[in-house]
Tab-separated table of C-alpha atoms in Angstrom:
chain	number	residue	atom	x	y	z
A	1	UNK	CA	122.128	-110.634	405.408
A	2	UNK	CA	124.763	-108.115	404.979
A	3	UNK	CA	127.125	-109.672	407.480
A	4	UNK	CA	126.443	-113.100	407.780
A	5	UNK	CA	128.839	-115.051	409.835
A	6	UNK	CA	130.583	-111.562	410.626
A	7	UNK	CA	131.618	-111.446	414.295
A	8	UNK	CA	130.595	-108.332	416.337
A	9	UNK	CA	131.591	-107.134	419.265
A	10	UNK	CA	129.145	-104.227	420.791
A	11	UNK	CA	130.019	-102.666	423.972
A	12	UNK	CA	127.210	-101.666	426.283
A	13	UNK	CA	124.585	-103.624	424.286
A	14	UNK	CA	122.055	-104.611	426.476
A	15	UNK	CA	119.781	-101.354	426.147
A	16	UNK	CA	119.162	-98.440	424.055
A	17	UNK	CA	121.105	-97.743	421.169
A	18	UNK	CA	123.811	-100.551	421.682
A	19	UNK	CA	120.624	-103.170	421.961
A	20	UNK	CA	119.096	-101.689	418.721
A	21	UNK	CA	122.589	-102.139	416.837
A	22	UNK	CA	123.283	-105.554	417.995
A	23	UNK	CA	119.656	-106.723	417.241
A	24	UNK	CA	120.151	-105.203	413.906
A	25	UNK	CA	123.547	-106.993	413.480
A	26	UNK	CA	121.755	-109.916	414.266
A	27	UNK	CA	119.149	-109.690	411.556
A	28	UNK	CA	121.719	-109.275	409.008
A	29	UNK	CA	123.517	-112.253	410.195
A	30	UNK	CA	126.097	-111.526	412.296
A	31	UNK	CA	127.143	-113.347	415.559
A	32	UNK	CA	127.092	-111.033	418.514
A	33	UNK	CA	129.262	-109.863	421.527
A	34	UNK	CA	126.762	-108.822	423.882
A	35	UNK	CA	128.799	-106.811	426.316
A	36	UNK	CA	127.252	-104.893	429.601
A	37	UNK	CA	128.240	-103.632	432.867
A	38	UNK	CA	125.867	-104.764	435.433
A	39	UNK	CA	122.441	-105.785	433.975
A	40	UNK	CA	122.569	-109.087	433.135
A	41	UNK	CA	119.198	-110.344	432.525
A	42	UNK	CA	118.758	-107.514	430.156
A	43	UNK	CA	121.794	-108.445	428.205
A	44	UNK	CA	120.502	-112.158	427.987
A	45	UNK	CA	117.284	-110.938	426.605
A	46	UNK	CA	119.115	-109.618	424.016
A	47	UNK	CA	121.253	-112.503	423.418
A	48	UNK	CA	118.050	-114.504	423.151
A	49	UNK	CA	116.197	-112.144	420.946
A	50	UNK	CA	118.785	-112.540	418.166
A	51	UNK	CA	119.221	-116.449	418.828
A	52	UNK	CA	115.455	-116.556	417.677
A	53	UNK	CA	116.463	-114.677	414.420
A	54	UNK	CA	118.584	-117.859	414.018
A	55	UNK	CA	121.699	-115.664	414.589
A	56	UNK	CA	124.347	-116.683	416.994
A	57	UNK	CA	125.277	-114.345	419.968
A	58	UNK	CA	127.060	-114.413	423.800
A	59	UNK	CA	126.735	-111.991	426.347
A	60	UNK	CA	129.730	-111.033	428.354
A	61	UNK	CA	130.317	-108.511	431.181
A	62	UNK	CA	132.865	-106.385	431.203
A	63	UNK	CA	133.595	-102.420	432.440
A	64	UNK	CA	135.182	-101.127	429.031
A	65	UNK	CA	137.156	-98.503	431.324
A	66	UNK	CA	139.058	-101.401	432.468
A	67	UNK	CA	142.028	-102.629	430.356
A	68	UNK	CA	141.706	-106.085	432.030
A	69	UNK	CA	138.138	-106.346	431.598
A	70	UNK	CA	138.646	-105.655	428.174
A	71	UNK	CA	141.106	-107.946	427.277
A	72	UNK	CA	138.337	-110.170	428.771
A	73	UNK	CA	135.612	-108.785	426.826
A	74	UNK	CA	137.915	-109.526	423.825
A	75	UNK	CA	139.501	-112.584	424.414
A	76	UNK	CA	135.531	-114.231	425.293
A	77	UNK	CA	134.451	-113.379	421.748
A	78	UNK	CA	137.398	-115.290	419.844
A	79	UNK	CA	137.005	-118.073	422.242
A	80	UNK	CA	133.403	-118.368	420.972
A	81	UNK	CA	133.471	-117.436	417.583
A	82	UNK	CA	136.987	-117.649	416.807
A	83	UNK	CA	137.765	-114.075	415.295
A	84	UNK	CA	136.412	-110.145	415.733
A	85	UNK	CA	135.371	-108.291	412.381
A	86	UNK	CA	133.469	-105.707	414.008
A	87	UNK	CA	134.052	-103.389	417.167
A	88	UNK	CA	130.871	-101.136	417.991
A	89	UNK	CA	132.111	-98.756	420.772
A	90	UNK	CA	129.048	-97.771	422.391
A	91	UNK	CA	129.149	-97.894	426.535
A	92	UNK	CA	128.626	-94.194	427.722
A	93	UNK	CA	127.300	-92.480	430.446
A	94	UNK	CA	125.890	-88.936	430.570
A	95	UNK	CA	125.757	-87.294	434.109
A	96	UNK	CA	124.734	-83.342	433.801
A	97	UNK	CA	126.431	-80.888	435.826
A	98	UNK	CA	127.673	-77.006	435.768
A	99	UNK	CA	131.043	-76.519	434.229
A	100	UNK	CA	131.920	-74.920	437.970
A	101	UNK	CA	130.109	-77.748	440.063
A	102	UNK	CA	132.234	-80.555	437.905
A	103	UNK	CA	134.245	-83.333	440.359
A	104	UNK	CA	137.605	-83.896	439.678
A	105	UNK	CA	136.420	-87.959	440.127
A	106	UNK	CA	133.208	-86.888	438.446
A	107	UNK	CA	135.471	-85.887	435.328
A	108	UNK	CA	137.707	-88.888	435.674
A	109	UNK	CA	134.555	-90.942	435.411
A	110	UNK	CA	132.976	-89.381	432.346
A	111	UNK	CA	136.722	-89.168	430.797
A	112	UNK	CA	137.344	-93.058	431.669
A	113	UNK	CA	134.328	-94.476	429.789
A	114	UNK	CA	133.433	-92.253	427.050
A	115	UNK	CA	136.744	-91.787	425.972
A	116	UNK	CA	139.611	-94.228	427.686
A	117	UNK	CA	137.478	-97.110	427.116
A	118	UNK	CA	136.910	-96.461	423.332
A	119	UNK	CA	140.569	-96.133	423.090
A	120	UNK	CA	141.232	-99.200	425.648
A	121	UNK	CA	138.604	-101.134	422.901
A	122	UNK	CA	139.327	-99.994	420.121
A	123	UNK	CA	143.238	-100.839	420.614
A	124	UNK	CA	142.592	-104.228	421.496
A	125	UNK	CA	139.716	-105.641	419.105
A	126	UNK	CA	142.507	-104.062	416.056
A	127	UNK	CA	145.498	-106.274	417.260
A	128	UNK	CA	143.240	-109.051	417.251
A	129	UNK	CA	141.829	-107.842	413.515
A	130	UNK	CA	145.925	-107.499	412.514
A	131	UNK	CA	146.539	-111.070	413.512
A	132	UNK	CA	143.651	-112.165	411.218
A	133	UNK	CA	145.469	-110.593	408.783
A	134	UNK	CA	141.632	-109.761	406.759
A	135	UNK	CA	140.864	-106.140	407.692
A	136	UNK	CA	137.783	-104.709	409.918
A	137	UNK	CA	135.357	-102.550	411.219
A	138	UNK	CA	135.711	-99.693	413.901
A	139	UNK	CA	132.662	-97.587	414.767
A	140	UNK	CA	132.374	-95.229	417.639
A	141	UNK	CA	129.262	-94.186	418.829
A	142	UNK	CA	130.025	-90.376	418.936
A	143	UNK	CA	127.684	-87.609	419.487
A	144	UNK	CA	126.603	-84.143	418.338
A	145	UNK	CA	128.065	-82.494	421.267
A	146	UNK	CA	131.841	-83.440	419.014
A	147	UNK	CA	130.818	-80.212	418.024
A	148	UNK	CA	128.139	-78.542	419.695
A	149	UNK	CA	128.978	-77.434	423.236
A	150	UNK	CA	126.001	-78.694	425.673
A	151	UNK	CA	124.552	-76.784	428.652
A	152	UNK	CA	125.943	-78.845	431.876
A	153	UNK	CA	128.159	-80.864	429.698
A	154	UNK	CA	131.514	-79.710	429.265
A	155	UNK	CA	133.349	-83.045	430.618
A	156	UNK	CA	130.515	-85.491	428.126
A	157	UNK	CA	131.644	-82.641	425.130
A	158	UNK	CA	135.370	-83.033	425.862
A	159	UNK	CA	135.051	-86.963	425.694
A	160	UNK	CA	133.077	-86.838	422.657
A	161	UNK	CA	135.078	-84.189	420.982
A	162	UNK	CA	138.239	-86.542	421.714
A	163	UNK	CA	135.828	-89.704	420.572
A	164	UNK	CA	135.924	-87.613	416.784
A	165	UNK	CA	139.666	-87.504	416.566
A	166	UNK	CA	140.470	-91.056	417.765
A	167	UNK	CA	138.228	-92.172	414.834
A	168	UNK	CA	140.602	-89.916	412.629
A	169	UNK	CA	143.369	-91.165	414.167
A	170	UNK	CA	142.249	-95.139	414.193
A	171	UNK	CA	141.511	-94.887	410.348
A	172	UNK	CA	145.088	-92.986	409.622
A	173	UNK	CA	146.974	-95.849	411.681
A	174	UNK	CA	145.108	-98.564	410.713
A	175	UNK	CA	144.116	-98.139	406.692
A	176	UNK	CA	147.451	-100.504	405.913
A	177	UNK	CA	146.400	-103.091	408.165
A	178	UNK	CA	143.021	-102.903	405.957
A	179	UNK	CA	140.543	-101.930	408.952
A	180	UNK	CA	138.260	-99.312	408.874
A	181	UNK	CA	137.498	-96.552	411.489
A	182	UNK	CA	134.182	-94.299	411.558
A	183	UNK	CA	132.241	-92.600	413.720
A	184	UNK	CA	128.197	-91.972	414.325
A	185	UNK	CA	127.203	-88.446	415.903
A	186	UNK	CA	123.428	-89.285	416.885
A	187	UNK	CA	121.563	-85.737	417.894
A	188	UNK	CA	118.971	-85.851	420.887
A	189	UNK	CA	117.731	-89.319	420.928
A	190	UNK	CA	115.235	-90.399	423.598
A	191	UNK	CA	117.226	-93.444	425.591
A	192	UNK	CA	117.763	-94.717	429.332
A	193	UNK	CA	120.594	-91.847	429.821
A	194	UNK	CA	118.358	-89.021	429.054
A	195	UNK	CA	114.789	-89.961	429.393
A	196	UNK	CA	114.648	-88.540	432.821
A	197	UNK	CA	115.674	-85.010	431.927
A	198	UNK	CA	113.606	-85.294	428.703
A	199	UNK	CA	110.261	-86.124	431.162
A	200	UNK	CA	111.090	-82.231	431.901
A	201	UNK	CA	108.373	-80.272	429.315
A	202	UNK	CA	110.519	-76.997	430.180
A	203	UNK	CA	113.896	-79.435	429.582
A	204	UNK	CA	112.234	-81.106	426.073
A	205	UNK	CA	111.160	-77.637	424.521
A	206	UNK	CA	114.695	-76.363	425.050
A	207	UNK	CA	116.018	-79.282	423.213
A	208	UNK	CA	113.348	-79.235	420.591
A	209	UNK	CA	113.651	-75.396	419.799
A	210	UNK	CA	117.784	-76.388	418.793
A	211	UNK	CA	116.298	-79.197	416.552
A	212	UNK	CA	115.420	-77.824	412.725
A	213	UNK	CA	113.729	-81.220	411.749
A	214	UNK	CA	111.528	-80.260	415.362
A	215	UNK	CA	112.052	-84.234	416.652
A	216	UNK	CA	113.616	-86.453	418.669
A	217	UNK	CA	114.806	-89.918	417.792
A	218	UNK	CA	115.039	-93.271	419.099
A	219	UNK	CA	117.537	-95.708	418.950
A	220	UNK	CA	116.181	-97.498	415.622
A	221	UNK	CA	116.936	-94.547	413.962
A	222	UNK	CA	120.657	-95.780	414.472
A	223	UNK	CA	120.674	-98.824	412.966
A	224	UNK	CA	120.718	-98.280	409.474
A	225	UNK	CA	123.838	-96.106	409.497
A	226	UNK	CA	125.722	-99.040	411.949
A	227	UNK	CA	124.976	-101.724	409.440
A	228	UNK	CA	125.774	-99.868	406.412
A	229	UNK	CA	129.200	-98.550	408.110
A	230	UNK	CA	130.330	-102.112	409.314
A	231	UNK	CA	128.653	-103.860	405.772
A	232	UNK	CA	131.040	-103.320	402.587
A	233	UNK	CA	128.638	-101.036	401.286
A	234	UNK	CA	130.880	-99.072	402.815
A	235	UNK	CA	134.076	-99.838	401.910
A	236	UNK	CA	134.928	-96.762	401.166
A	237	UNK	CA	134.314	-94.612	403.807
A	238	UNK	CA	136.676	-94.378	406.511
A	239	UNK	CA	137.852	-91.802	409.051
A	240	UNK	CA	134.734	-90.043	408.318
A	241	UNK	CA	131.512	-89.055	411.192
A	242	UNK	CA	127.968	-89.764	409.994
A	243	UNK	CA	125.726	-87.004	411.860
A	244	UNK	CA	122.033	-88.119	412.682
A	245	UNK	CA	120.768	-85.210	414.747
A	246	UNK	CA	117.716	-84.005	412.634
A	247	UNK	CA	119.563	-80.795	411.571
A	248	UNK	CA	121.216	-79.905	414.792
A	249	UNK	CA	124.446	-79.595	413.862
A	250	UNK	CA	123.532	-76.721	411.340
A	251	UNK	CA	121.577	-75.323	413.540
């Protein structure tokens, strides 16, 4: 129960890794911000999953690339629960395309949620952790392409490279205010963005060949490194980018 009565906030939560992290926060006793975009019933399934855990959690829609939706988003979790001690920034989208077949509005879209809306987020859940006056927890759910360029992914690469430095930046700006900022770089990880391209055997052995530890991971495999990064366990570490990619990065 490493953050009982701790109040989370986890965008994009009602699948994949964002589901696995607020089910996790909910076994160690925190009361959970279910946030999605457009799926409610699975966000209440996950809102119902922790309640039997005996944790506490809401579910609450909101389009994190939207500074109004987010000062929703925010303002519904402190009219629950009173206060916000943890922001996991996880909403994302992946779309694949060739650097010269890229959309202006295609880029605008990729830019706008994996990047604007961590920002947009992350800006708001801190000046309601300042006016609480007890510190925090930031996380961003980065990815290995902060450092690896990605076949068909140059605008999803950009986004996460800028996802690396506003986590540097958050923990520089925010350290006196007592609220820490970290990042978590997950490698190939089999979830509802990818598992179409992964179907692919030509598509998965190309990804496997890149992958020294030769596997892919599921969104479990993220849970351990949220909890410990938003428990004090980790009081310590801030600014900093845990990499779970099986080896990829030193590939």
């Amino acid at each position: 129960m490493r953050l009982k009565d701790r109040v989370a906030v986890v965008t994009g939560s009602s699948r994949s890794i964002g589901r696995a992290i607020a089910l996790g926060y909910g076994r160690e006793g925190a009361k959970v911000v279910v946030n999605y975009r457009s799926d409610q019933g699975a966000a209440d399934s996950a809102v119902a999953e922790i309640e039997a855990m005996g944790s506490e959690a809401i579910a609450v829609q909101a389009d994190t690339s939207s500074s109004s939706d987010v000062a929703g988003l925010m303002s519904a979790a402190v009219d629950r629960f009173g206060r916000i001690d943890i922001l996991v920034n996880n909403a994302g989208i992946l779309i694949r395309t060739p650097l010269l077949e890229i959309e202006e509005s295609e880029w605008d879209k990729i830019l706008d949620v994996n990047l604007k809306g961590f920002f947009l987020c992350a800006q708001a859940a801190a000046k309601q952790m300042v006016s609480q006056g007890d510190g925090g927890v930031i996380i961003n759910m980065s990815s290995a392409g902060d450092t690896l360029a990605g076949r068909d992914l140059t605008h999803y690469c950009v986004a996460k490279g800028g996802v690396r430095m506003l986590t540097r930046q958050l923990a520089s700006e925010l350290a006196p205010h007592k609220i820490r900022a970290n990042a978590i770089a997950p490698g190939l990880i089999e979830t509802d963005l990818n598992r179409e391209d992964l179907a692919d055997p030509e598509f998965r052995a190309y990804r496997l060949s890149m992958i020294p530890f030769g596997i892919i991971g599921v969104p479990e495999d993220i849970v351990g490194a949220a909890v410990f990064l938003a428990s004090d366990d980790s009081r310590m570490a801030t600014g900093t980018t845990i990499y779970l990619d099986a080896g990829q990065t030193i590939a």
